[in-house]
GROMACS .gro file of C-alpha atoms in nm:
model
  248
    1GLY     CA    1   3.023  -3.468   8.061
    2GLU     CA    2   2.854  -3.129   8.000
    3ALA     CA    3   3.133  -3.019   7.769
    4ARG     CA    4   3.090  -3.336   7.564
    5ILE     CA    5   2.713  -3.279   7.547
    6ARG     CA    6   2.755  -2.912   7.440
    7LYS     CA    7   3.009  -3.019   7.181
    8ALA     CA    8   2.772  -3.281   7.044
    9ARG     CA    9   2.485  -3.029   7.034
   10ALA     CA   10   2.702  -2.773   6.857
   11ALA     CA   11   2.807  -3.031   6.601
   12SER     CA   12   2.445  -3.134   6.548
   13LEU     CA   13   2.336  -2.771   6.513
   14SER     CA   14   2.618  -2.707   6.267
   15ARG     CA   15   2.510  -3.005   6.055
   16THR     CA   16   2.148  -2.885   6.067
   17ILE     CA   17   2.244  -2.533   5.959
   18THR     CA   18   2.465  -2.672   5.682
   19ASP     CA   19   2.191  -2.905   5.558
   20ARG     CA   20   1.937  -2.621   5.557
   21ALA     CA   21   2.179  -2.390   5.380
   22LEU     CA   22   2.244  -2.655   5.115
   23ARG     CA   23   1.872  -2.712   5.068
   24VAL     CA   24   1.802  -2.338   5.040
   25THR     CA   25   2.096  -2.297   4.800
   26GLY     CA   26   1.971  -2.588   4.592
   27GLN     CA   27   1.617  -2.450   4.587
   28PHE     CA   28   1.748  -2.108   4.494
   29HIS     CA   29   1.961  -2.261   4.218
   30ASP     CA   30   1.664  -2.459   4.089
   31ALA     CA   31   1.447  -2.149   4.103
   32ILE     CA   32   1.701  -1.951   3.898
   33ILE     CA   33   1.719  -2.228   3.640
   34MET     CA   34   1.339  -2.252   3.621
   35ARG     CA   35   1.294  -1.877   3.590
   36THR     CA   36   1.572  -1.849   3.333
   37THR     CA   37   1.421  -2.133   3.132
   38PHE     CA   38   1.076  -1.975   3.154
   39PHE     CA   39   1.215  -1.638   3.044
   40LEU     CA   40   1.399  -1.788   2.748
   41LYS     CA   41   1.094  -1.988   2.642
   42THR     CA   42   0.876  -1.677   2.666
   43CYS     CA   43   1.119  -1.474   2.456
   44LEU     CA   44   1.139  -1.753   2.199
   45ALA     CA   45   0.761  -1.781   2.181
   46PHE     CA   46   0.730  -1.405   2.134
   47ALA     CA   47   0.993  -1.404   1.861
   48LEU     CA   48   0.823  -1.689   1.681
   49SER     CA   49   0.489  -1.508   1.704
   50LEU     CA   50   0.643  -1.216   1.515
   51PHE     CA   51   0.786  -1.421   1.231
   52THR     CA   52   0.550  -1.717   1.214
   53PRO     CA   53   0.189  -1.655   1.102
   54THR     CA   54  -0.067  -1.754   1.362
   55ARG     CA   55  -0.368  -1.951   1.246
   56ALA     CA   56  -0.571  -1.631   1.217
   57ARG     CA   57  -0.298  -1.456   1.021
   58ALA     CA   58  -0.245  -1.762   0.802
   59GLN     CA   59  -0.618  -1.764   0.729
   60ASN     CA   60  -0.594  -1.399   0.622
   61LEU     CA   61  -0.293  -1.466   0.399
   62ALA     CA   62  -0.454  -1.761   0.222
   63PRO     CA   63  -0.749  -1.565   0.077
   64ALA     CA   64  -0.510  -1.289  -0.038
   65ARG     CA   65  -0.298  -1.542  -0.227
   66GLU     CA   66  -0.610  -1.707  -0.366
   67ALA     CA   67  -0.753  -1.371  -0.477
   68LEU     CA   68  -0.429  -1.285  -0.657
   69LYS     CA   69  -0.433  -1.623  -0.830
   70THR     CA   70  -0.797  -1.573  -0.933
   71GLY     CA   71  -0.727  -1.218  -1.053
   72THR     CA   72  -0.438  -1.335  -1.269
   73ALA     CA   73  -0.658  -1.604  -1.425
   74LEU     CA   74  -0.939  -1.353  -1.487
   75TYR     CA   75  -0.703  -1.110  -1.661
   76LEU     CA   76  -0.606  -1.388  -1.900
   77GLU     CA   77  -0.952  -1.539  -1.946
   78LEU     CA   78  -1.118  -1.204  -2.016
   79ARG     CA   79  -0.832  -1.119  -2.254
   80CYS     CA   80  -0.774  -0.782  -2.092
   81GLY     CA   81  -0.426  -0.778  -2.239
   82LEU     CA   82  -0.559  -0.748  -2.594
   83CYS     CA   83  -0.641  -0.386  -2.517
   84HIS     CA   84  -0.430  -0.299  -2.215
   85ASP     CA   85  -0.097  -0.477  -2.266
   86VAL     CA   86   0.013  -0.196  -2.493
   87SER     CA   87   0.254   0.091  -2.466
   88ALA     CA   88   0.094   0.416  -2.358
   89ASN     CA   89   0.088   0.661  -2.645
   90GLY     CA   90  -0.094   0.971  -2.767
   91ILE     CA   91  -0.440   0.997  -2.613
   92ASN     CA   92  -0.374   0.662  -2.443
   93ILE     CA   93  -0.693   0.484  -2.551
   94PRO     CA   94  -0.715   0.217  -2.433
   95PRO     CA   95  -0.482   0.296  -2.142
   96SER     CA   96  -0.180   0.083  -2.066
   97LEU     CA   97  -0.210  -0.105  -1.736
   98ALA     CA   98   0.159  -0.190  -1.712
   99ASN     CA   99   0.191   0.040  -1.409
  100ALA     CA  100  -0.167   0.013  -1.275
  101GLY     CA  101  -0.047  -0.057  -0.920
  102ASP     CA  102   0.150   0.268  -0.908
  103LYS     CA  103  -0.109   0.472  -1.094
  104PHE     CA  104  -0.450   0.376  -0.955
  105GLN     CA  105  -0.587   0.329  -0.606
  106THR     CA  106  -0.695  -0.033  -0.561
  107ALA     CA  107  -1.039   0.055  -0.421
  108TRP     CA  108  -1.111   0.269  -0.726
  109ILE     CA  109  -1.004  -0.010  -0.965
  110GLU     CA  110  -1.238  -0.251  -0.789
  111GLY     CA  111  -1.534  -0.014  -0.814
  112TYR     CA  112  -1.465   0.072  -1.178
  113LEU     CA  113  -1.443  -0.293  -1.279
  114LYS     CA  114  -1.792  -0.354  -1.142
  115THR     CA  115  -1.946  -0.054  -1.319
  116PRO     CA  116  -1.718   0.070  -1.599
  117TYR     CA  117  -1.802   0.400  -1.764
  118ARG     CA  118  -1.651   0.619  -2.035
  119ARG     CA  119  -1.389   0.852  -1.890
  120ARG     CA  120  -1.171   0.955  -2.181
  121TRP     CA  121  -1.208   1.170  -2.491
  122ALA     CA  122  -1.092   1.089  -2.843
  123SER     CA  123  -1.083   1.460  -2.922
  124THR     CA  124  -1.241   1.774  -2.785
  125GLY     CA  125  -1.595   1.684  -2.685
  126ALA     CA  126  -1.592   1.349  -2.870
  127ARG     CA  127  -1.594   1.014  -2.692
  128PRO     CA  128  -1.402   0.723  -2.849
  129ILE     CA  129  -1.596   0.439  -3.008
  130LEU     CA  130  -1.376   0.189  -2.825
  131ARG     CA  131  -1.494   0.145  -2.468
  132MET     CA  132  -1.452  -0.079  -2.167
  133PRO     CA  133  -1.711  -0.360  -2.172
  134ASN     CA  134  -1.909  -0.448  -1.861
  135PHE     CA  135  -1.822  -0.806  -1.766
  136PHE     CA  136  -2.073  -0.803  -1.479
  137LEU     CA  137  -1.808  -0.919  -1.236
  138SER     CA  138  -1.908  -1.034  -0.889
  139ASP     CA  139  -1.766  -0.851  -0.588
  140ASP     CA  140  -1.510  -1.128  -0.536
  141GLU     CA  141  -1.406  -1.127  -0.902
  142ALA     CA  142  -1.366  -0.749  -0.909
  143ARG     CA  143  -1.166  -0.761  -0.587
  144ALA     CA  144  -0.942  -1.038  -0.723
  145LEU     CA  145  -0.879  -0.862  -1.054
  146ALA     CA  146  -0.803  -0.536  -0.872
  147ALA     CA  147  -0.558  -0.723  -0.647
  148PHE     CA  148  -0.376  -0.854  -0.955
  149LEU     CA  149  -0.361  -0.511  -1.120
  150ALA     CA  150  -0.226  -0.362  -0.798
  151THR     CA  151   0.084  -0.583  -0.837
  152ARG     CA  152   0.176  -0.424  -1.171
  153ARG     CA  153   0.444  -0.170  -1.083
  154ASP     CA  154   0.669   0.078  -1.257
  155THR     CA  155   1.001   0.061  -1.076
  156ALA     CA  156   1.186   0.263  -1.341
  157ARG     CA  157   0.998   0.593  -1.318
  158ILE     CA  158   0.796   0.611  -0.996
  159LYS     CA  159   1.081   0.523  -0.758
  160LYS     CA  160   1.272   0.835  -0.860
  161PHE     CA  161   1.019   1.054  -0.682
  162SER     CA  162   0.963   1.084  -0.308
  163PHE     CA  163   0.634   1.253  -0.236
  164GLU     CA  164   0.392   1.312   0.050
  165VAL     CA  165   0.067   1.504   0.027
  166ASP     CA  166   0.063   1.833   0.220
  167SER     CA  167  -0.300   1.939   0.270
  168THR     CA  168  -0.191   2.290   0.369
  169LYS     CA  169  -0.068   2.338   0.011
  170ALA     CA  170  -0.403   2.256  -0.153
  171LYS     CA  171  -0.513   2.619  -0.187
  172GLU     CA  172  -0.183   2.714  -0.347
  173GLY     CA  173  -0.220   2.414  -0.579
  174GLU     CA  174  -0.564   2.535  -0.687
  175GLN     CA  175  -0.413   2.868  -0.785
  176ILE     CA  176  -0.144   2.691  -0.990
  177TYR     CA  177  -0.419   2.484  -1.157
  178GLN     CA  178  -0.583   2.809  -1.264
  179GLU     CA  179  -0.257   2.979  -1.367
  180TYR     CA  180  -0.161   2.693  -1.598
  181ALA     CA  181  -0.518   2.686  -1.738
  182CYS     CA  182  -0.556   2.315  -1.666
  183TYR     CA  183  -0.931   2.374  -1.689
  184GLY     CA  184  -0.887   2.413  -2.066
  185CYS     CA  185  -0.870   2.033  -2.099
  186HIS     CA  186  -0.994   1.901  -1.763
  187LYS     CA  187  -1.320   1.934  -1.573
  188VAL     CA  188  -1.357   1.983  -1.199
  189ALA     CA  189  -1.709   1.985  -1.056
  190GLY     CA  190  -1.860   2.025  -1.403
  191LYS     CA  191  -1.643   2.322  -1.504
  192GLY     CA  192  -1.371   2.290  -1.766
  193GLY     CA  193  -1.287   2.135  -2.101
  194ASP     CA  194  -1.370   1.798  -2.255
  195MET     CA  195  -1.030   1.683  -2.372
  196GLY     CA  196  -0.852   1.531  -2.072
  197PRO     CA  197  -0.997   1.305  -1.802
  198ASP     CA  198  -1.243   1.456  -1.555
  199LEU     CA  199  -1.052   1.543  -1.236
  200SER     CA  200  -1.353   1.590  -1.008
  201GLU     CA  201  -1.271   1.278  -0.802
  202VAL     CA  202  -0.908   1.227  -0.899
  203GLY     CA  203  -0.815   1.212  -0.529
  204LYS     CA  204  -0.996   0.879  -0.506
  205ARG     CA  205  -0.863   0.747  -0.835
  206LEU     CA  206  -0.491   0.816  -0.872
  207GLN     CA  207  -0.189   0.767  -0.649
  208PRO     CA  208  -0.014   1.090  -0.537
  209LYS     CA  209   0.333   0.961  -0.627
  210TYR     CA  210   0.217   0.882  -0.978
  211LEU     CA  211   0.065   1.228  -1.017
  212ALA     CA  212   0.387   1.390  -0.896
  213ALA     CA  213   0.600   1.188  -1.137
  214PHE     CA  214   0.358   1.245  -1.426
  215LEU     CA  215   0.345   1.621  -1.376
  216GLN     CA  216   0.722   1.635  -1.379
  217ASN     CA  217   0.729   1.475  -1.724
  218PRO     CA  218   0.402   1.366  -1.891
  219GLN     CA  219   0.584   1.255  -2.206
  220ALA     CA  220   0.783   0.999  -2.009
  221PHE     CA  221   0.460   0.820  -1.923
  222ILE     CA  222   0.254   0.884  -2.235
  223PRO     CA  223   0.471   0.967  -2.538
  224ASP     CA  224   0.302   1.213  -2.777
  225SER     CA  225   0.052   1.303  -2.507
  226PRO     CA  226  -0.138   1.621  -2.594
  227MET     CA  227  -0.065   1.738  -2.242
  228LYS     CA  228   0.208   1.998  -2.266
  229ILE     CA  229   0.330   2.152  -1.946
  230SER     CA  230   0.618   2.379  -1.859
  231GLU     CA  231   0.876   2.250  -1.618
  232LEU     CA  232   0.729   2.278  -1.271
  233TRP     CA  233   0.930   2.351  -0.961
  234ASP     CA  234   0.919   2.082  -0.694
  235GLU     CA  235   0.714   2.305  -0.468
  236GLU     CA  236   0.465   2.367  -0.747
  237VAL     CA  237   0.430   1.994  -0.804
  238ARG     CA  238   0.376   1.935  -0.433
  239ALA     CA  239   0.109   2.205  -0.417
  240LEU     CA  240  -0.067   2.095  -0.737
  241VAL     CA  241  -0.078   1.729  -0.635
  242SER     CA  242  -0.200   1.825  -0.287
  243TYR     CA  243  -0.487   2.012  -0.451
  244LEU     CA  244  -0.571   1.727  -0.689
  245MET     CA  245  -0.568   1.473  -0.404
  246SER     CA  246  -0.819   1.689  -0.219
  247LEU     CA  247  -1.072   1.639  -0.502
  248LYS     CA  248  -1.282   1.347  -0.383
   0.00000   0.00000   0.00000
């Protein structure tokens, strides 16, 4: 009798252990599936957040697209192209804006459009009769027109040059500026000639890569330019541009 009872208890205990083991295994299996699913969903959500604009980012992109559209329309409506859709040549008045995005800093363009002023010389000490009119643009209009001009690029000439400003070379660049007598045509802080553009704040106006490319070959950008310069070594260009970009 006792043997039968012990055998029955052992069998019952075995079934209980087996049932518990199956339940634990099932729970563990379910937990793995749930965690794996959660992990995959999290990764997918993160990936989508990188490539899909959120509402905030979409709201930021919309005004940018709208500004570019407005700027394009303004360029046409104000007939800017009558003066500026020309090939750069000679004293470059009015200047070509075909490569405005590579040449000018966008913030400077925006400020200049709101309050244009005479910058160039027709000859030594003589301003040209032709000048940029003041269209009394609003802040939004100036920003939109600047955004459009920033899209006008020169992929043929600028891309050939790789350049980064080295502030430690600015002093050396100032010496080169003096050695090449750049002051004969250009002013810095009120000192210099009245033939080329004033360079007092050129660091806020022009792009360093454009300056580097231009100094390598001014005639490639403005044929028949009065600016004649000997071939500069790469290190001289780097130093000279670093100096010019420090003028702000």
